[in-house]
Short mmCIF file of C-alpha atoms in Angstrom, two decimals:
data_model
loop_
_atom_site.label_atom_id
_atom_site.label_comp_id
_atom_site.label_asym_id
_atom_site.label_seq_id
_atom_site.Cartn_x
_atom_site.Cartn_y
_atom_site.Cartn_z
CA MET A 4 202.25 -97.47 79.90
CA GLN A 5 199.97 -95.33 77.80
CA TRP A 6 198.73 -93.51 80.89
CA ARG A 7 202.32 -92.74 81.98
CA MET A 8 203.13 -91.45 78.53
CA PHE A 9 200.00 -89.27 78.57
CA CYS A 10 200.95 -87.82 81.96
CA TRP A 11 204.52 -87.14 80.78
CA LEU A 12 203.31 -85.36 77.67
CA MET A 13 200.85 -83.29 79.71
CA ALA A 14 203.63 -82.27 82.12
CA LEU A 15 205.93 -81.40 79.25
CA GLY A 16 203.20 -79.27 77.70
CA ILE A 17 202.67 -77.38 80.95
CA VAL A 18 206.41 -76.70 81.24
CA CYS A 19 206.59 -75.45 77.64
CA VAL A 20 203.63 -73.13 78.17
CA ALA A 21 205.24 -71.77 81.36
CA VAL A 22 208.59 -71.17 79.66
CA GLY A 23 206.85 -69.50 76.73
CA ALA A 24 204.94 -67.23 79.10
CA MET A 25 208.14 -66.23 80.91
CA ALA A 26 209.86 -65.47 77.59
CA ALA A 27 206.91 -63.36 76.50
CA ASP A 28 206.92 -61.46 79.81
CA ASP A 29 210.67 -60.91 79.49
CA GLU A 30 210.15 -59.22 76.12
CA GLU A 31 207.13 -57.17 77.17
CA GLY A 32 207.46 -53.51 76.26
CA PHE A 33 210.31 -53.98 73.79
CA VAL A 34 210.12 -52.53 70.27
CA SER A 35 212.14 -53.94 67.39
CA LEU A 36 214.40 -51.37 65.69
CA PHE A 37 215.44 -53.51 62.71
CA ASN A 38 213.02 -55.13 60.26
CA GLY A 39 215.41 -57.87 59.11
CA LYS A 40 214.99 -56.88 55.46
CA ASP A 41 216.64 -53.53 54.81
CA LEU A 42 218.07 -50.47 56.56
CA THR A 43 214.80 -48.57 56.84
CA GLY A 44 215.15 -46.27 59.85
CA TRP A 45 218.94 -46.46 59.79
CA ASP A 46 221.49 -44.16 58.16
CA GLY A 47 225.08 -45.03 57.26
CA ASN A 48 227.60 -45.04 54.45
CA PRO A 49 226.27 -47.60 51.91
CA ASP A 50 229.86 -48.44 50.98
CA PHE A 51 230.15 -50.23 54.33
CA TRP A 52 226.65 -51.05 55.62
CA SER A 53 224.03 -53.40 54.15
CA VAL A 54 221.64 -56.20 55.09
CA LYS A 55 222.73 -59.76 54.32
CA ASP A 56 220.90 -62.94 55.31
CA GLY A 57 218.52 -60.99 57.51
CA VAL A 58 221.16 -59.20 59.64
CA ILE A 59 222.85 -55.80 59.58
CA HIS A 60 226.22 -56.32 57.89
CA GLY A 61 229.14 -53.91 58.26
CA GLU A 62 232.29 -54.55 56.24
CA THR A 63 235.46 -52.86 55.06
CA THR A 64 237.97 -54.34 52.61
CA ALA A 65 241.53 -53.62 51.52
CA GLU A 66 240.10 -52.07 48.37
CA LYS A 67 237.47 -50.05 50.24
CA PRO A 68 238.73 -48.97 53.69
CA THR A 69 237.19 -46.30 55.88
CA LYS A 70 239.42 -43.32 56.61
CA GLY A 71 238.03 -42.97 60.14
CA ASN A 72 235.54 -44.64 62.42
CA THR A 73 232.16 -44.69 60.70
CA PHE A 74 228.70 -45.39 62.10
CA LEU A 75 225.26 -46.67 61.19
CA ILE A 76 222.84 -44.35 63.00
CA TRP A 77 219.31 -45.22 64.08
CA ARG A 78 217.08 -42.33 63.03
CA GLY A 79 214.03 -43.31 65.08
CA GLY A 80 214.68 -40.85 67.90
CA THR A 81 216.90 -40.31 70.92
CA LEU A 82 217.49 -42.60 73.89
CA LYS A 83 216.95 -41.36 77.44
CA ASP A 84 216.17 -44.02 80.06
CA TYR A 85 216.05 -47.42 78.40
CA GLU A 86 216.97 -51.06 78.15
CA LEU A 87 218.58 -52.03 74.85
CA ARG A 88 218.99 -55.64 73.73
CA LEU A 89 220.79 -56.93 70.65
CA SER A 90 222.96 -59.70 69.27
CA PHE A 91 226.28 -59.20 67.52
CA ARG A 92 228.88 -61.25 65.70
CA ILE A 93 232.31 -59.95 64.71
CA GLU A 94 234.76 -61.78 62.45
CA SER A 95 237.67 -59.38 62.76
CA GLY A 96 238.51 -55.83 63.72
CA ASN A 97 236.83 -53.64 66.29
CA SER A 98 233.31 -52.31 66.70
CA GLY A 99 230.89 -51.02 69.29
CA VAL A 100 227.35 -50.05 70.18
CA GLN A 101 226.96 -46.31 70.69
CA HIS A 102 224.19 -45.31 73.07
CA ARG A 103 223.22 -41.91 74.50
CA SER A 104 225.58 -40.51 71.88
CA GLN A 105 225.84 -37.38 69.75
CA ASP A 106 225.61 -37.13 65.96
CA LEU A 107 228.58 -35.11 64.67
CA GLY A 108 227.55 -35.31 61.02
CA GLU A 109 228.90 -37.32 58.07
CA TRP A 110 228.30 -40.58 60.02
CA HIS A 111 230.60 -39.55 62.87
CA VAL A 112 229.46 -40.10 66.45
CA SER A 113 230.69 -39.40 69.98
CA GLY A 114 229.53 -40.75 73.34
CA TYR A 115 229.10 -43.93 75.35
CA GLN A 116 230.19 -47.09 73.54
CA ALA A 117 229.71 -50.72 74.55
CA GLU A 118 232.79 -52.48 73.19
CA VAL A 119 232.44 -55.17 70.50
CA CYS A 120 235.52 -57.25 69.69
CA ASN A 121 236.80 -60.83 69.89
CA SER A 122 238.92 -60.40 73.00
CA PRO A 123 237.22 -61.97 76.06
CA ALA A 124 239.37 -59.75 78.28
CA THR A 125 237.98 -56.50 76.86
CA VAL A 126 234.66 -57.14 75.08
CA GLY A 127 231.93 -55.58 77.22
CA PHE A 128 233.84 -52.59 78.57
CA LEU A 129 232.50 -49.02 78.38
CA TYR A 130 234.32 -46.45 76.26
CA HIS A 131 233.66 -42.77 75.51
CA GLU A 132 234.10 -42.31 71.75
CA ARG A 133 235.74 -38.95 70.96
CA GLY A 134 235.62 -38.06 74.63
CA ARG A 135 236.92 -39.36 77.94
CA LYS A 136 238.03 -42.69 76.39
CA HIS A 137 238.08 -45.72 78.76
CA LEU A 138 235.41 -45.32 81.44
CA ALA A 139 234.96 -48.82 82.90
CA LYS A 140 236.82 -52.06 82.22
CA VAL A 141 235.11 -55.45 82.37
CA GLY A 142 234.37 -56.30 85.99
CA GLU A 143 234.56 -52.75 87.34
CA LYS A 144 232.13 -50.61 89.32
CA VAL A 145 233.04 -47.02 88.54
CA VAL A 146 231.99 -43.59 89.79
CA ILE A 147 232.94 -40.44 87.89
CA ASP A 148 232.84 -37.38 90.15
CA GLU A 149 231.69 -33.83 89.41
CA ASN A 150 235.17 -32.90 88.17
CA GLY A 151 235.45 -35.83 85.77
CA LYS A 152 237.71 -37.98 87.97
CA ILE A 153 237.21 -41.69 87.25
CA GLU A 154 237.37 -43.96 90.32
CA VAL A 155 236.94 -47.73 90.55
CA VAL A 156 234.83 -48.27 93.67
CA GLY A 157 234.16 -52.02 93.45
CA LYS A 158 234.35 -55.25 91.49
CA LEU A 159 231.75 -57.33 89.68
CA GLY A 160 234.26 -60.14 89.19
CA GLU A 161 237.22 -61.06 87.03
CA ALA A 162 236.96 -60.36 83.31
CA LYS A 163 237.98 -63.92 82.41
CA GLU A 164 235.15 -65.37 84.51
CA ILE A 165 232.54 -62.80 83.47
CA ASN A 166 233.20 -63.42 79.77
CA ALA A 167 233.76 -67.18 80.05
CA ASP A 168 230.70 -67.77 77.85
CA TYR A 169 231.79 -65.36 75.13
CA LYS A 170 231.82 -67.01 71.70
CA PRO A 171 234.44 -65.53 69.32
CA LYS A 172 233.19 -65.06 65.76
CA ASP A 173 229.73 -66.26 66.81
CA TRP A 174 226.57 -64.61 68.08
CA ASN A 175 226.71 -62.96 71.50
CA HIS A 176 224.09 -60.93 73.30
CA TYR A 177 224.22 -57.43 74.78
CA ARG A 178 221.84 -55.98 77.34
CA ILE A 179 222.40 -52.30 78.11
CA ILE A 180 220.48 -50.39 80.78
CA ALA A 181 220.66 -46.62 81.24
CA LYS A 182 218.66 -44.96 83.99
CA GLY A 183 219.46 -41.43 85.09
CA ASN A 184 223.22 -41.14 85.47
CA ARG A 185 223.78 -44.90 85.85
CA ILE A 186 224.75 -47.28 83.05
CA MET A 187 224.97 -51.07 83.29
CA GLN A 188 226.03 -53.45 80.54
CA TYR A 189 225.50 -57.22 80.39
CA LEU A 190 227.11 -59.69 77.98
CA ASN A 191 225.52 -63.12 77.55
CA GLY A 192 223.61 -62.58 80.78
CA LYS A 193 226.53 -61.48 82.97
CA GLN A 194 227.07 -57.90 84.08
CA THR A 195 230.30 -56.47 82.70
CA ILE A 196 230.29 -52.88 84.01
CA ASP A 197 228.42 -50.58 86.39
CA LEU A 198 228.93 -46.83 85.98
CA VAL A 199 227.59 -43.84 87.89
CA ASP A 200 228.45 -40.68 85.94
CA ASN A 201 228.30 -37.47 87.99
CA ASP A 202 230.35 -35.43 85.50
CA PRO A 203 228.02 -32.70 84.13
CA LYS A 204 230.43 -31.75 81.35
CA GLY A 205 231.27 -35.24 80.09
CA ARG A 206 228.13 -37.31 80.64
CA ALA A 207 225.01 -37.54 78.53
CA LEU A 208 221.52 -38.22 79.88
CA GLU A 209 220.11 -38.79 76.41
CA GLY A 210 221.33 -39.26 72.86
CA ILE A 211 221.30 -41.38 69.73
CA LEU A 212 221.92 -45.06 69.02
CA ALA A 213 224.54 -46.11 66.46
CA LEU A 214 226.69 -49.08 65.42
CA GLN A 215 230.40 -48.76 64.70
CA ILE A 216 232.92 -49.86 62.10
CA HIS A 217 236.41 -49.01 63.34
CA ALA A 218 239.09 -47.66 61.05
CA GLY A 219 241.95 -50.05 60.33
CA PRO A 220 242.43 -53.43 58.65
CA PRO A 221 239.53 -55.11 56.78
CA MET A 222 236.75 -56.21 59.13
CA VAL A 223 233.25 -57.67 59.29
CA VAL A 224 230.67 -57.10 62.04
CA GLU A 225 226.98 -58.04 62.13
CA PHE A 226 223.99 -57.16 64.32
CA LYS A 227 220.46 -58.54 64.74
CA ASP A 228 217.51 -58.74 67.15
CA ILE A 229 217.84 -55.07 68.12
CA ARG A 230 215.08 -54.17 70.62
CA LEU A 231 214.49 -51.12 72.78
CA LYS A 232 212.34 -50.59 75.86
CA GLU A 233 211.73 -47.16 77.34
CA LEU A 234 212.12 -47.10 81.11
CA LYS A 235 209.67 -44.84 82.88
CA GLU A 236 209.77 -43.59 86.44
#
């Protein structure tokens, strides 16, 4: 009996070590962009952005609304070819993750946006803030041609099935990959969109990272575990 228990514990230990090694390999090359304590390295309107309980906290109230969409901008540099990973939780309202975007001043941003909301049918789509608007819905493979025409060329699946694991008002996980003119977004491990952007006037091959609070009714959105990996050729 003791020998069987010893063997079982040894096997369990080997499995744990293997899983730990895989997790470490999976995170290799990633750099944390948020220290979990304060907004060092980030820039946003302090009326709406803070750190609470170790996470980035964005909030508007009836007494303190935002007159337009406002953003928390990462000031650590620009994004070119990369994999971005983060977790988000939204109680109400609408938000997004801006990547390869442009800083317009006064905490205004334009560019690619990974949608953050509590609608399983739409969370995970790709939007162009202050630009071409909806680029790819959940489940779509899209190509934008040289003239800016948006064409759905394939399917990744149905939105309801892709986002079946989405947890409203709880933590969910984004993985965003941008390489050249191709952008892919994953939500809780499932790919939501695949875009090839051949539009020289509308696309961006590099830009800033920012987090959004959308204008409108009072809302709360939070972010944590923000990590970035540069992708090299």
